[in-house]
Amino acid sequence: MSSPFPSIALPPLRQELRLEPAAAGSDGAARWRLYDPLRHRFFLLGDADVKLLSLWPCGNSEALQHALAATAAPLDREQLDGLLSFLKDNQLVQAGSAEARQRRQAQQQSGSGFRGLVQGLLGWRLPLWRPQAFLQATLPWVSVLWCTPAIVAWVLLSVLGLVLAGRQWDLFVSTFADFLTPGGTVAFAIALFGLKVVHELGHGYAAVHHGCRVGSMGVCVTMFVPMLYTETGDVARLDHAGPRMWVASGGVLAETMIAGLATLAWSLLPDGTARSIAFVLATSSWLMSLAVNLNPLSRFDGYYFLSDALRVDNLQPRALDYSGWALGRLMFGAIEQPPEVLARRTAFGFILYGSLVWCWRMALNASIAWLAYTYLFKAAGVAVGVLAAWWLIGKPLMRQATRWWRLRQGVTRRRQAALALFGGGLLLLALLPLDRHVAVPAMLGWQRHVLIEAPENAQVMEVLVQAGQQVKAGQVLMRLSSPELRVKQAEAALNRLATAERLNRIGGDAKDRAEATVLDQRLLEADAEVRGLQDRAQLLDVRASEDGVVVDLPLHLQAGQWVRPGMPLGRVLYGRVRDARGFVSERELPRLQAGARGRFVAEDPSLAALDLTVSVIEPTAAETITPDALSSLHGGFIPTQADRSGKAVPLSAQHRVVFEVDASPLATATHLPMEVRGEVRLKAEPQSLAAQAGSQLWRLLMAELRD
């Protein structure tokens, strides 16, 4: 019998490997567990792979094919190649074989030099403790916490703590600010370290409880982030998913127990050190459990729990492979076979989960690159940021693109034409100057407006205007009366009269003649006081300073009512029409010029748009954003932060722009609010996406060089 493909040598397997039966897969297919005792690792194999391994002593593929032919089974070359790659990649062949030597040389080359340094920085482990004996000795004491009465008691106490904390939620949240200090940061770090120790012990106790061996505990670094770890590879021996799920959730359960009790303690304890410790423990444990450990998109506890709950082995790598294949299938057609044959529902789940994992990884890697760029000193920040961006984002994308490029021969001409048209369309979108407008956050209001208020405590005698009434300059709007002021006027008049009488008697009284200079001064003061009180009395007749419109008169304002200073009694709008004031970012400033036309669109959709024109563009950036309504601190569109005095300081350079509103019935309408927040859409110099990206990159580069 002739061989349909060239014969290849089969590398001898390591003698210490053990093969044992495992639980059937989710599809009911029989599986076997291959155990590597040197590295304490387990691998699941199907019946077809095990059948090949049982005939492995044949020595080469030709003999293996003859042995399979004796059992009426053909040799699948693709399956054999996959099994060979698996054995070599996981170092399951003997060290003296040529394949093993080649694999070791390749690993040594990849682990040396700059590439090896980067891989070492991205991930390494340091075992610190062999906890098996300790866990077995103390397990009886810890098992008390896993009994039903203890769990019920903990649930009730945790719920009570959450309810009590919810009633003091504002106080609980505001306590965070007290710990945003160096001392608070240290306290959180100590609490976090203690909680992680408890977390890892929770995994260890759960593993030992189910008869598994815990190899080691120590410190590992993943993506530059140090973490504690517990080696629980022996859990792979467990055939049933239930015990594996308990081991995966053991750490989270341990942290959650502390979180619930610490929350109750914070709710009950008085202010002091004990309550601060309870707050730190509660917040640290809740945040770590909910935000990190239960995240199913990272390779933490939540992922392993989800994998066992779905009864899917190697969920993440399989989902990533399948979603990558599905993306290639969508873009390039049937250029390759799927990684595995799946039911429609399972395939959809793999694509969805794999896409979410891919997006999460890209976002996480981008965050790591940004943090490295931001918090390291400039030279190292730029170097490490660029390196991390390439290694964590660019390289995986390039690897996938290279894989598709090798399969380009399978793309049909119709698909090639469609891809070319799609790529050309994207290129045109990037190069064509399609962006012809600039959006400017702005506030629409009257050119000037004055608040009507009483100059002092007074009584309304007469209201002479109505809301919406046009008034002339100098026209009396309302008359006020102040009994206190009238009394002061009478007293001032009597005082002046008495002083004048004493001056008239100077010739007949020697004492008065000696005090003539003093009396003259007192008379001048009395005259000034009388005139000042007369001026105050005249202010009680509230007048319009120029032509305008009266608005916002209180409905309850009437004669006989008492008012005080600062109480709004209405407004007078001055100017013929409204105007608008806003801010444009420094990036968009070169695209604008005075005289540019635009439209103001209010946030309130019931208000019609107004045409306007740019009148003034300030060349210097504004230090603060006014009015406050435009700031993000008050719901506006301009990102700001509060300074020590509470003023809104823009996070990026903003230039003030003043607009003239075209005259129209709506522009002069008095029934509209005094100020209307919205956005001005201006015609600007056309610009393409590529030009915007290039200019932004250039500005960042220049900013870094200046620093």
Short mmCIF file of N, CA, C and O in Angstrom, two decimals, residues 37 94 119 129 146 150 153 168 180 208 256-257 380 429 520 616 637 644 649 657:
data_model
loop_
_atom_site.label_atom_id
_atom_site.label_comp_id
_atom_site.label_asym_id
_atom_site.label_seq_id
_atom_site.Cartn_x
_atom_site.Cartn_y
_atom_site.Cartn_z
N PRO A 37 3.33 15.26 35.04
CA PRO A 37 3.66 15.42 36.46
C PRO A 37 4.79 16.40 36.73
O PRO A 37 4.86 16.97 37.81
N GLN A 94 10.20 13.54 24.28
CA GLN A 94 11.44 13.33 25.04
C GLN A 94 12.47 14.40 24.70
O GLN A 94 12.56 14.88 23.58
N GLN A 119 8.92 40.14 27.04
CA GLN A 119 8.03 39.06 27.49
C GLN A 119 8.17 38.85 28.99
O GLN A 119 7.18 38.58 29.69
N TRP A 129 5.65 30.10 48.46
CA TRP A 129 5.20 29.28 49.59
C TRP A 129 4.54 28.02 49.05
O TRP A 129 3.82 28.06 48.05
N TRP A 146 -18.21 27.15 56.19
CA TRP A 146 -18.93 26.69 55.01
C TRP A 146 -20.19 25.90 55.35
O TRP A 146 -20.86 25.40 54.46
N ALA A 150 -23.76 28.96 59.23
CA ALA A 150 -22.83 30.09 59.12
C ALA A 150 -23.11 30.90 57.86
O ALA A 150 -23.07 32.14 57.88
N ALA A 153 -26.31 32.94 58.37
CA ALA A 153 -26.05 34.07 59.26
C ALA A 153 -25.28 35.17 58.54
O ALA A 153 -25.58 36.37 58.68
N GLN A 168 -27.49 55.52 54.76
CA GLN A 168 -26.46 56.55 54.96
C GLN A 168 -25.58 56.66 53.71
O GLN A 168 -24.38 56.89 53.81
N LEU A 180 -8.68 60.09 50.05
CA LEU A 180 -7.89 60.48 48.87
C LEU A 180 -6.69 61.30 49.31
O LEU A 180 -6.44 62.41 48.86
N VAL A 208 -8.42 22.23 48.40
CA VAL A 208 -8.09 21.14 49.33
C VAL A 208 -9.36 20.46 49.80
O VAL A 208 -9.40 19.22 49.97
N THR A 256 -16.12 38.42 49.72
CA THR A 256 -17.48 38.90 49.92
C THR A 256 -17.91 38.76 51.38
O THR A 256 -18.66 39.60 51.90
N MET A 257 -17.46 37.69 52.04
CA MET A 257 -17.76 37.55 53.47
C MET A 257 -17.20 38.73 54.26
O MET A 257 -17.89 39.33 55.10
N ALA A 380 10.96 58.15 29.16
CA ALA A 380 10.55 56.77 29.39
C ALA A 380 9.07 56.59 29.08
O ALA A 380 8.66 55.54 28.56
N LEU A 429 -13.26 58.93 2.34
CA LEU A 429 -13.82 59.55 3.53
C LEU A 429 -12.74 60.20 4.39
O LEU A 429 -12.97 61.23 5.03
N ASP A 520 -19.73 125.43 62.05
CA ASP A 520 -19.71 125.47 60.58
C ASP A 520 -19.51 124.07 59.98
O ASP A 520 -20.16 123.69 59.00
N VAL A 616 -16.81 88.68 17.26
CA VAL A 616 -15.52 88.80 17.95
C VAL A 616 -15.00 87.40 18.26
O VAL A 616 -15.76 86.54 18.72
N PHE A 637 -21.26 71.54 27.87
CA PHE A 637 -20.50 70.68 26.95
C PHE A 637 -18.99 70.87 27.06
O PHE A 637 -18.24 70.09 26.48
N ARG A 644 -9.51 76.20 43.22
CA ARG A 644 -9.70 76.36 44.67
C ARG A 644 -10.84 77.31 45.01
O ARG A 644 -11.48 77.16 46.05
N VAL A 649 -12.49 75.89 35.34
CA VAL A 649 -11.28 76.05 34.54
C VAL A 649 -11.30 75.02 33.42
O VAL A 649 -11.45 73.82 33.69
N VAL A 657 -15.99 83.46 21.97
CA VAL A 657 -16.54 83.93 20.71
C VAL A 657 -17.85 84.66 21.00
O VAL A 657 -18.68 84.15 21.77
#
